[in-house]
Amino acid sequence: MISFSRLRIGAKPSLVVACILLGLAACPALAGMAIEEVETSSGIKAWLVQDYSLPIVTTRFAFRGGRTQDPSGKEGIVNLITELLDEGAGNLDSDAFQERLDDAGAEMLFEAGPDAVYGYMRVLAARKDEAFQLLRLAIEQPRFDQQPVDRLRAQIVSSILARAKDPETAAQFAWMRAIYGDHPYSRREEGTVQTLAAVTTSDLKAVHERIFARGNLTIAVVGAIDPGTLKRDLDRIFGGLPAGPSLTPVVDAVPKLGRAIRVAYDLPQTQLSLAYPGIPRKDPQFFAANLMNQILGGGAFTSRLWNEVREKRGLAYGIYSTLENIDHASALVIGTGTRPDRAAETLSLIRAEVRRMSEEGVSEDELTAAKKKLIGGYAIENLNSSSAVAQTLVQIQLEDRGIDYVERRKQLIQAVTVEDVRAVAKRLLSADPTVMTVGPSLKGTNR
């Protein structure tokens, strides 16, 4: 799910205080929620869940594009744009914009993902008109004044330099380069000192104009607002944007497997990462793959890898596997950390468990338990607050799963058989993975 990098909360704590006084700083899951699609007179579409349990309106949205739209030699520009959107817009400079945001008591934030730019606003329903006007200015008329550009760029550069010798950062960059080669997914999301120095105000404006348009916009709204009011508000916020974006095409990336990556550091633990083929979201075997992953290493305290690596042998405090999906690539990734003198043993054990699943599949009992977890945990993990609901609905739209997906998902999971899981396990887990080790050398192995 989306992790937003920066949260701006108004100094006047009207929204936060209101939630606390009501005992609802975190809202309960919206059980039995009704999702409706609204469309404005200018053709802007959004999914709406009306919820009047709190006088709050939560809006999440995404513009397709993201960091893959960074021009060559100016990597980091899309991330910098998201940092600057609330640093002055329209006739309001940075200070004036922040004062107005404080007065509205609203939360506003933006983040650049690999394939989309995400935005968020949460505000009391009674103050939404003021807040929505600021949101309109931020996305439609950002100023990119030189002073905030220099300040935010300097902060990002400082962060890059501070992490330059961090082993985890070095490992992540090595991993992405090995897996994705020259594809845009291998780029550093914040750019580099050199690429950021090359970015001009004209560049910022040009990239902003290419990405921010109605034609690549996805919206979800949850809260105390009716469809008619929402239609008018959406036209006010987004109606002034260009009709269509001008995005640079991005080709699909096939992760490069069968490689060994060594990042040598004198650390108390050796970190192990393995990448196997993934599966696209639209693939007919997608849910079988998710259940397979749950059994292999996705289920905390219950997975095969947990039992073999942690419970039986105490080789690691934790171990996981996950199916990673972005718009143009997918992979199954396994990760853990262990003592350097047990790293070779741990790696061998992981590969043996993967091989066993690829050859033998799973049992009926394992599949039943995995189905129960994936079905029962969905609401807890994805629908436990108005913000989470809005975020989930944006993601469902980006993945083109349909407005009935929340209900239909249970049926798709229940339909998976043991044979389905065995087939997808053989398909994904028979490959020779890329393996990365971070830490001292592994004894007893050439990896």
Short mmCIF file of C-alpha atoms in Angstrom, two decimals:
data_model
loop_
_atom_site.label_atom_id
_atom_site.label_comp_id
_atom_site.label_asym_id
_atom_site.label_seq_id
_atom_site.Cartn_x
_atom_site.Cartn_y
_atom_site.Cartn_z
CA MET A 1 0.00 0.00 0.00
CA ILE A 2 0.88 3.72 -0.27
CA SER A 3 3.34 5.13 2.40
CA PHE A 4 3.23 8.89 2.37
CA SER A 5 6.53 10.61 3.04
CA ARG A 6 5.41 13.90 4.49
CA LEU A 7 2.40 14.97 6.51
CA ARG A 8 1.43 18.60 6.90
CA ILE A 9 -1.02 19.21 9.75
CA GLY A 10 -2.42 22.65 10.44
CA ALA A 11 -1.17 24.34 13.59
CA LYS A 12 -4.77 24.91 14.63
CA PRO A 13 -5.68 21.36 15.73
CA SER A 14 -9.38 21.52 14.91
CA LEU A 15 -9.51 18.23 12.99
CA VAL A 16 -7.28 16.26 15.33
CA VAL A 17 -8.98 17.61 18.48
CA ALA A 18 -12.41 16.87 17.07
CA CYS A 19 -11.46 13.25 16.47
CA ILE A 20 -9.93 12.83 19.92
CA LEU A 21 -12.92 14.41 21.67
CA LEU A 22 -15.19 12.01 19.86
CA GLY A 23 -12.96 9.09 20.82
CA LEU A 24 -12.39 8.33 17.16
CA ALA A 25 -8.80 9.21 16.34
CA ALA A 26 -8.82 5.93 14.43
CA CYS A 27 -12.16 5.11 12.83
CA PRO A 28 -13.57 1.56 12.84
CA ALA A 29 -13.85 -0.56 9.72
CA LEU A 30 -16.69 0.53 7.44
CA ALA A 31 -18.66 -2.68 7.55
CA GLY A 32 -21.06 -3.26 4.66
CA MET A 33 -19.92 -0.10 2.93
CA ALA A 34 -21.67 0.92 -0.27
CA ILE A 35 -19.35 2.14 -3.02
CA GLU A 36 -20.88 4.35 -5.69
CA GLU A 37 -19.32 5.93 -8.74
CA VAL A 38 -19.98 9.60 -9.36
CA GLU A 39 -19.20 11.50 -12.55
CA THR A 40 -19.05 15.27 -12.86
CA SER A 41 -20.20 17.45 -15.71
CA SER A 42 -16.59 17.67 -16.93
CA GLY A 43 -16.20 13.88 -16.95
CA ILE A 44 -14.23 13.48 -13.71
CA LYS A 45 -15.04 10.16 -12.05
CA ALA A 46 -14.64 9.13 -8.43
CA TRP A 47 -15.68 6.34 -6.09
CA LEU A 48 -17.58 7.51 -3.03
CA VAL A 49 -18.38 5.88 0.30
CA GLN A 50 -20.76 8.04 2.33
CA ASP A 51 -20.01 7.84 6.06
CA TYR A 52 -21.54 10.27 8.51
CA SER A 53 -20.20 8.67 11.69
CA LEU A 54 -17.67 11.55 11.79
CA PRO A 55 -18.02 15.03 10.24
CA ILE A 56 -14.91 14.45 8.13
CA VAL A 57 -14.20 14.11 4.41
CA THR A 58 -11.19 12.06 3.31
CA THR A 59 -10.00 12.35 -0.28
CA ARG A 60 -7.28 10.28 -1.92
CA PHE A 61 -6.26 10.50 -5.55
CA ALA A 62 -3.53 9.46 -7.96
CA PHE A 63 -2.15 10.72 -11.25
CA ARG A 64 -0.63 7.91 -13.30
CA GLY A 65 2.99 8.62 -14.13
CA GLY A 66 5.17 8.70 -11.04
CA ARG A 67 8.94 8.49 -10.86
CA THR A 68 9.19 6.61 -14.16
CA GLN A 69 8.51 10.00 -15.76
CA ASP A 70 11.79 11.48 -14.49
CA PRO A 71 13.74 12.76 -17.53
CA SER A 72 17.12 11.13 -18.05
CA GLY A 73 19.80 13.11 -16.26
CA LYS A 74 17.23 14.79 -13.98
CA GLU A 75 16.18 11.83 -11.86
CA GLY A 76 14.43 12.84 -8.66
CA ILE A 77 12.40 15.62 -10.25
CA VAL A 78 8.98 14.00 -9.70
CA ASN A 79 9.78 13.40 -6.04
CA LEU A 80 10.92 17.03 -5.74
CA ILE A 81 7.66 18.21 -7.33
CA THR A 82 5.60 16.39 -4.69
CA GLU A 83 7.67 18.04 -1.96
CA LEU A 84 6.94 21.47 -3.44
CA LEU A 85 3.21 21.30 -4.17
CA ASP A 86 2.26 22.75 -0.77
CA GLU A 87 5.12 25.29 -0.79
CA GLY A 88 3.15 28.03 -2.50
CA ALA A 89 0.48 28.05 -5.21
CA GLY A 90 -1.55 30.62 -7.10
CA ASN A 91 -1.07 34.02 -5.51
CA LEU A 92 0.03 32.47 -2.18
CA ASP A 93 3.72 32.11 -1.42
CA SER A 94 4.95 29.30 0.82
CA ASP A 95 4.26 31.06 4.13
CA ALA A 96 0.85 32.34 3.08
CA PHE A 97 -0.17 28.91 1.77
CA GLN A 98 0.82 27.21 5.02
CA GLU A 99 -1.05 29.81 7.07
CA ARG A 100 -4.20 29.20 5.05
CA LEU A 101 -3.78 25.44 5.42
CA ASP A 102 -3.38 25.91 9.18
CA ASP A 103 -6.54 28.01 9.29
CA ALA A 104 -8.50 25.29 7.48
CA GLY A 105 -7.25 22.67 9.96
CA ALA A 106 -6.68 20.24 7.09
CA GLU A 107 -4.17 17.49 6.40
CA MET A 108 -2.63 17.57 2.92
CA LEU A 109 0.20 15.50 1.55
CA PHE A 110 1.67 14.17 -1.69
CA GLU A 111 4.05 11.37 -2.64
CA ALA A 112 5.70 10.11 -5.81
CA GLY A 113 5.38 6.37 -6.34
CA PRO A 114 7.09 4.49 -9.17
CA ASP A 115 3.96 4.56 -11.36
CA ALA A 116 1.79 7.36 -9.95
CA VAL A 117 1.81 10.59 -7.98
CA TYR A 118 -0.46 10.23 -4.95
CA GLY A 119 -2.34 12.90 -3.02
CA TYR A 120 -4.35 13.01 0.18
CA MET A 121 -6.56 15.47 2.03
CA ARG A 122 -8.53 15.03 5.24
CA VAL A 123 -10.66 17.85 6.59
CA LEU A 124 -13.72 18.57 8.69
CA ALA A 125 -16.77 18.71 6.43
CA ALA A 126 -17.55 22.22 7.64
CA ARG A 127 -14.12 23.46 6.48
CA LYS A 128 -13.86 21.54 3.21
CA ASP A 129 -14.50 24.50 0.90
CA GLU A 130 -11.44 26.36 2.22
CA ALA A 131 -9.29 23.24 2.14
CA PHE A 132 -10.42 22.15 -1.34
CA GLN A 133 -9.54 25.56 -2.72
CA LEU A 134 -5.99 25.11 -1.42
CA LEU A 135 -5.85 21.61 -2.87
CA ARG A 136 -6.96 23.00 -6.25
CA LEU A 137 -4.20 25.58 -6.19
CA ALA A 138 -1.57 23.03 -5.14
CA ILE A 139 -2.24 20.62 -7.99
CA GLU A 140 -3.16 23.16 -10.67
CA GLN A 141 -1.01 26.23 -9.98
CA PRO A 142 2.10 25.32 -7.96
CA ARG A 143 4.54 28.25 -7.93
CA PHE A 144 7.92 26.49 -7.67
CA ASP A 145 9.44 29.66 -6.23
CA GLN A 146 13.22 29.57 -6.11
CA GLN A 147 13.55 29.85 -2.34
CA PRO A 148 11.48 26.73 -1.46
CA VAL A 149 13.00 24.89 -4.45
CA ASP A 150 16.50 25.53 -3.10
CA ARG A 151 15.47 24.68 0.47
CA LEU A 152 13.74 21.40 -0.36
CA ARG A 153 16.45 20.38 -2.81
CA ALA A 154 19.09 21.02 -0.13
CA GLN A 155 17.17 18.88 2.36
CA ILE A 156 16.96 16.00 -0.10
CA VAL A 157 20.65 16.30 -0.99
CA SER A 158 21.50 16.30 2.73
CA SER A 159 19.52 13.11 3.16
CA ILE A 160 21.26 11.50 0.17
CA LEU A 161 24.69 12.36 1.56
CA ALA A 162 23.77 11.17 5.06
CA ARG A 163 22.78 7.75 3.69
CA ALA A 164 25.69 7.44 1.26
CA LYS A 165 27.58 4.99 3.50
CA ASP A 166 24.55 3.21 4.91
CA PRO A 167 24.76 -0.51 4.05
CA GLU A 168 20.99 -0.90 3.67
CA THR A 169 20.88 1.99 1.20
CA ALA A 170 23.82 0.60 -0.76
CA ALA A 171 22.20 -2.81 -0.80
CA GLN A 172 18.89 -1.45 -2.06
CA PHE A 173 20.56 0.36 -4.95
CA ALA A 174 22.61 -2.72 -5.85
CA TRP A 175 19.48 -4.86 -5.71
CA MET A 176 17.44 -2.60 -7.98
CA ARG A 177 20.26 -2.31 -10.52
CA ALA A 178 20.76 -6.06 -10.61
CA ILE A 179 17.05 -6.83 -10.92
CA TYR A 180 15.98 -4.07 -13.32
CA GLY A 181 19.15 -3.07 -15.18
CA ASP A 182 18.62 0.20 -17.05
CA HIS A 183 14.84 0.26 -16.59
CA PRO A 184 13.42 3.36 -14.84
CA TYR A 185 12.55 1.15 -11.84
CA SER A 186 16.27 0.89 -11.05
CA ARG A 187 16.64 4.64 -10.53
CA ARG A 188 17.10 6.20 -7.11
CA GLU A 189 13.72 7.64 -6.19
CA GLU A 190 15.23 10.84 -4.77
CA GLY A 191 17.72 11.18 -7.61
CA THR A 192 21.37 11.97 -6.99
CA VAL A 193 23.29 15.07 -5.99
CA GLN A 194 24.20 15.61 -9.65
CA THR A 195 20.75 15.03 -11.17
CA LEU A 196 19.03 17.28 -8.62
CA ALA A 197 21.55 20.05 -9.29
CA ALA A 198 20.53 19.94 -12.96
CA VAL A 199 16.82 20.54 -12.25
CA THR A 200 15.52 24.04 -13.06
CA THR A 201 12.22 25.74 -12.33
CA SER A 202 11.34 25.35 -16.00
CA ASP A 203 11.94 21.59 -15.69
CA LEU A 204 9.63 21.38 -12.68
CA LYS A 205 6.85 23.20 -14.50
CA ALA A 206 7.26 21.10 -17.65
CA VAL A 207 7.10 17.74 -15.84
CA HIS A 208 4.19 18.92 -13.70
CA GLU A 209 2.24 19.87 -16.83
CA ARG A 210 2.91 16.46 -18.39
CA ILE A 211 1.61 14.45 -15.41
CA PHE A 212 -1.20 16.45 -13.80
CA ALA A 213 -4.24 16.01 -16.04
CA ARG A 214 -7.82 14.78 -15.78
CA GLY A 215 -7.23 11.87 -18.14
CA ASN A 216 -4.89 9.98 -15.81
CA LEU A 217 -6.66 10.86 -12.55
CA THR A 218 -8.11 8.34 -10.09
CA ILE A 219 -10.11 9.49 -7.04
CA ALA A 220 -11.77 7.97 -3.97
CA VAL A 221 -13.67 9.91 -1.31
CA VAL A 222 -14.93 8.65 2.05
CA GLY A 223 -16.91 10.64 4.57
CA ALA A 224 -19.68 13.10 5.28
CA ILE A 225 -20.49 14.24 1.75
CA ASP A 226 -23.31 13.41 -0.67
CA PRO A 227 -22.87 12.64 -4.40
CA GLY A 228 -24.23 15.96 -5.66
CA THR A 229 -21.96 18.02 -3.43
CA LEU A 230 -18.99 15.84 -4.30
CA LYS A 231 -19.54 16.32 -8.03
CA ARG A 232 -19.45 20.09 -7.65
CA ASP A 233 -16.37 19.93 -5.43
CA LEU A 234 -14.48 17.63 -7.81
CA ASP A 235 -15.10 19.98 -10.72
CA ARG A 236 -13.82 22.86 -8.61
CA ILE A 237 -10.68 20.98 -7.55
CA PHE A 238 -9.71 19.15 -10.72
CA GLY A 239 -11.78 20.73 -13.50
CA GLY A 240 -9.12 23.28 -14.45
CA LEU A 241 -6.49 20.66 -15.25
CA PRO A 242 -5.65 19.72 -18.86
CA ALA A 243 -7.79 16.99 -20.38
CA GLY A 244 -4.96 14.55 -21.06
CA PRO A 245 -1.42 13.88 -19.84
CA SER A 246 1.71 13.63 -21.95
CA LEU A 247 3.47 10.65 -20.42
CA THR A 248 6.66 8.97 -21.55
CA PRO A 249 5.85 5.33 -22.43
CA VAL A 250 7.31 2.79 -20.00
CA VAL A 251 8.10 -0.74 -21.20
CA ASP A 252 7.51 -3.81 -19.08
CA ALA A 253 10.52 -5.04 -17.13
CA VAL A 254 11.41 -8.69 -16.63
CA PRO A 255 13.48 -9.03 -13.42
CA LYS A 256 16.92 -10.46 -14.12
CA LEU A 257 17.29 -13.76 -12.26
CA GLY A 258 20.10 -16.21 -11.59
CA ARG A 259 22.50 -13.55 -10.30
CA ALA A 260 24.60 -13.34 -7.16
CA ILE A 261 25.03 -9.93 -5.53
CA ARG A 262 27.50 -9.36 -2.71
CA VAL A 263 27.45 -6.17 -0.65
CA ALA A 264 30.32 -6.57 1.80
CA TYR A 265 29.93 -4.86 5.18
CA ASP A 266 31.21 -5.72 8.63
CA LEU A 267 27.79 -6.20 10.22
CA PRO A 268 26.60 -8.35 13.13
CA GLN A 269 24.00 -9.92 10.82
CA THR A 270 23.97 -11.05 7.23
CA GLN A 271 20.89 -9.98 5.31
CA LEU A 272 19.64 -12.39 2.65
CA SER A 273 17.30 -11.49 -0.22
CA LEU A 274 16.09 -13.80 -2.99
CA ALA A 275 14.07 -12.81 -6.06
CA TYR A 276 11.97 -15.29 -8.03
CA PRO A 277 9.58 -14.62 -10.90
CA GLY A 278 6.41 -12.79 -9.95
CA ILE A 279 2.96 -12.73 -11.47
CA PRO A 280 0.96 -9.83 -12.96
CA ARG A 281 -2.20 -8.76 -11.15
CA LYS A 282 -4.38 -9.64 -14.15
CA ASP A 283 -2.94 -13.14 -14.53
CA PRO A 284 -5.54 -15.93 -14.03
CA GLN A 285 -3.19 -17.57 -11.50
CA PHE A 286 -2.78 -14.40 -9.41
CA PHE A 287 -4.88 -15.53 -6.44
CA ALA A 288 -3.36 -19.00 -6.49
CA ALA A 289 0.05 -17.32 -6.31
CA ASN A 290 -1.08 -15.18 -3.36
CA LEU A 291 -2.23 -18.24 -1.46
CA MET A 292 1.01 -20.05 -2.30
CA ASN A 293 2.99 -17.08 -1.00
CA GLN A 294 0.91 -16.98 2.19
CA ILE A 295 1.84 -20.59 2.89
CA LEU A 296 5.48 -20.21 1.88
CA GLY A 297 6.42 -17.09 3.83
CA GLY A 298 3.61 -14.56 3.85
CA GLY A 299 1.96 -15.73 7.04
CA ALA A 300 3.70 -14.48 10.18
CA PHE A 301 4.26 -17.28 12.72
CA THR A 302 2.57 -19.89 10.49
CA SER A 303 4.43 -20.09 7.18
CA ARG A 304 6.73 -22.90 6.09
CA LEU A 305 9.77 -20.65 6.04
CA TRP A 306 8.99 -19.36 9.54
CA ASN A 307 8.61 -22.88 10.89
CA GLU A 308 11.78 -24.22 9.29
CA VAL A 309 14.08 -21.22 9.72
CA ARG A 310 12.81 -19.64 12.95
CA GLU A 311 10.89 -22.21 14.97
CA LYS A 312 12.84 -25.40 14.35
CA ARG A 313 16.36 -23.99 14.08
CA GLY A 314 16.33 -20.47 15.51
CA LEU A 315 18.36 -19.16 12.57
CA ALA A 316 16.54 -15.81 12.34
CA TYR A 317 14.21 -13.58 14.30
CA GLY A 318 11.97 -13.27 11.30
CA ILE A 319 11.60 -14.29 7.66
CA TYR A 320 9.10 -13.34 4.99
CA SER A 321 8.11 -13.78 1.39
CA THR A 322 6.04 -11.31 -0.57
CA LEU A 323 4.63 -10.89 -4.04
CA GLU A 324 5.69 -7.45 -5.26
CA ASN A 325 3.64 -5.87 -8.03
CA ILE A 326 4.17 -2.58 -9.81
CA ASP A 327 2.66 -1.59 -13.13
CA HIS A 328 5.45 -2.92 -15.35
CA ALA A 329 7.11 -5.64 -13.26
CA SER A 330 6.46 -8.30 -10.64
CA ALA A 331 8.59 -10.55 -8.46
CA LEU A 332 8.38 -12.89 -5.49
CA VAL A 333 10.90 -11.76 -2.89
CA ILE A 334 12.14 -13.60 0.20
CA GLY A 335 14.09 -11.83 2.94
CA THR A 336 15.67 -12.56 6.32
CA GLY A 337 18.67 -11.76 8.51
CA THR A 338 20.86 -14.22 10.39
CA ARG A 339 24.25 -14.66 12.04
CA PRO A 340 27.10 -14.51 9.51
CA ASP A 341 28.32 -17.99 10.48
CA ARG A 342 24.83 -19.44 9.84
CA ALA A 343 24.07 -17.50 6.66
CA ALA A 344 25.09 -20.25 4.24
CA GLU A 345 23.00 -22.77 6.18
CA THR A 346 20.02 -20.42 6.20
CA LEU A 347 20.26 -19.75 2.47
CA SER A 348 20.47 -23.46 1.74
CA LEU A 349 17.42 -24.14 3.90
CA ILE A 350 15.37 -21.41 2.19
CA ARG A 351 16.20 -22.76 -1.23
CA ALA A 352 15.30 -26.28 -0.12
CA GLU A 353 11.89 -25.14 1.14
CA VAL A 354 11.21 -23.26 -2.09
CA ARG A 355 12.22 -26.31 -4.09
CA ARG A 356 9.96 -28.55 -1.98
CA MET A 357 6.96 -26.32 -2.62
CA SER A 358 7.68 -26.14 -6.36
CA GLU A 359 7.81 -29.94 -6.53
CA GLU A 360 5.14 -30.97 -4.02
CA GLY A 361 2.72 -28.06 -3.79
CA VAL A 362 0.65 -27.58 -0.64
CA SER A 363 -1.85 -29.57 1.42
CA GLU A 364 -5.60 -29.03 1.72
CA ASP A 365 -5.20 -27.99 5.36
CA GLU A 366 -2.55 -25.41 4.46
CA LEU A 367 -4.71 -24.01 1.67
CA THR A 368 -7.81 -23.79 3.90
CA ALA A 369 -5.85 -21.89 6.57
CA ALA A 370 -4.34 -19.54 3.98
CA LYS A 371 -7.76 -18.77 2.51
CA LYS A 372 -9.12 -17.96 5.95
CA LYS A 373 -6.25 -15.56 6.61
CA LEU A 374 -6.43 -13.76 3.26
CA ILE A 375 -10.20 -13.35 3.43
CA GLY A 376 -10.46 -12.52 7.13
CA GLY A 377 -7.50 -10.17 7.25
CA TYR A 378 -8.47 -7.99 4.30
CA ALA A 379 -10.83 -5.67 6.16
CA ILE A 380 -8.46 -5.36 9.12
CA GLU A 381 -5.51 -4.44 6.91
CA ASN A 382 -7.25 -2.40 4.20
CA LEU A 383 -10.62 -1.13 5.45
CA ASN A 384 -10.00 -0.18 9.08
CA SER A 385 -10.42 3.60 8.71
CA SER A 386 -11.81 6.13 6.28
CA SER A 387 -8.28 6.91 5.09
CA ALA A 388 -7.49 3.24 4.54
CA VAL A 389 -10.75 2.71 2.66
CA ALA A 390 -10.03 5.64 0.35
CA GLN A 391 -6.49 4.41 -0.26
CA THR A 392 -7.73 0.89 -1.02
CA LEU A 393 -10.36 2.18 -3.44
CA VAL A 394 -7.78 4.24 -5.33
CA GLN A 395 -5.55 1.19 -5.65
CA ILE A 396 -8.42 -1.01 -6.85
CA GLN A 397 -9.17 1.53 -9.57
CA LEU A 398 -5.52 1.80 -10.60
CA GLU A 399 -5.45 -1.99 -10.91
CA ASP A 400 -8.71 -1.94 -12.92
CA ARG A 401 -10.38 -4.57 -10.73
CA GLY A 402 -13.91 -3.20 -10.83
CA ILE A 403 -16.15 -1.51 -8.29
CA ASP A 404 -17.41 -4.88 -6.97
CA TYR A 405 -13.90 -6.17 -6.23
CA VAL A 406 -14.13 -5.99 -2.43
CA GLU A 407 -17.08 -8.41 -2.52
CA ARG A 408 -15.84 -10.49 -5.47
CA ARG A 409 -12.36 -11.01 -4.00
CA LYS A 410 -13.64 -13.59 -1.50
CA GLN A 411 -15.13 -15.72 -4.28
CA LEU A 412 -11.91 -15.55 -6.32
CA ILE A 413 -9.90 -16.79 -3.34
CA GLN A 414 -12.36 -19.53 -2.41
CA ALA A 415 -12.28 -20.89 -5.97
CA VAL A 416 -8.54 -21.72 -5.82
CA THR A 417 -7.73 -25.43 -5.55
CA VAL A 418 -4.68 -27.37 -4.37
CA GLU A 419 -3.99 -28.17 -8.00
CA ASP A 420 -4.05 -24.47 -8.88
CA VAL A 421 -1.46 -23.71 -6.19
CA ARG A 422 0.73 -26.62 -7.25
CA ALA A 423 0.71 -25.37 -10.86
CA VAL A 424 1.65 -21.80 -9.99
CA ALA A 425 4.31 -22.97 -7.50
CA LYS A 426 5.98 -24.96 -10.25
CA ARG A 427 5.72 -22.00 -12.61
CA LEU A 428 7.26 -19.43 -10.25
CA LEU A 429 9.54 -21.35 -7.92
CA SER A 430 11.42 -23.58 -10.36
CA ALA A 431 13.59 -20.67 -11.52
CA ASP A 432 17.11 -19.99 -10.31
CA PRO A 433 16.70 -16.84 -8.18
CA THR A 434 18.83 -13.76 -7.89
CA VAL A 435 20.40 -13.83 -4.41
CA MET A 436 21.81 -10.85 -2.54
CA THR A 437 23.83 -11.06 0.67
CA VAL A 438 24.66 -7.97 2.72
CA GLY A 439 27.29 -8.41 5.41
CA PRO A 440 30.38 -10.56 5.94
CA SER A 441 31.23 -13.25 3.41
CA LEU A 442 29.18 -16.44 3.48
CA LYS A 443 31.30 -19.45 4.38
CA GLY A 444 30.58 -22.68 2.63
CA THR A 445 28.91 -21.19 -0.44
CA ASN A 446 29.84 -19.19 -3.50
CA ARG A 447 26.84 -16.93 -2.88
#
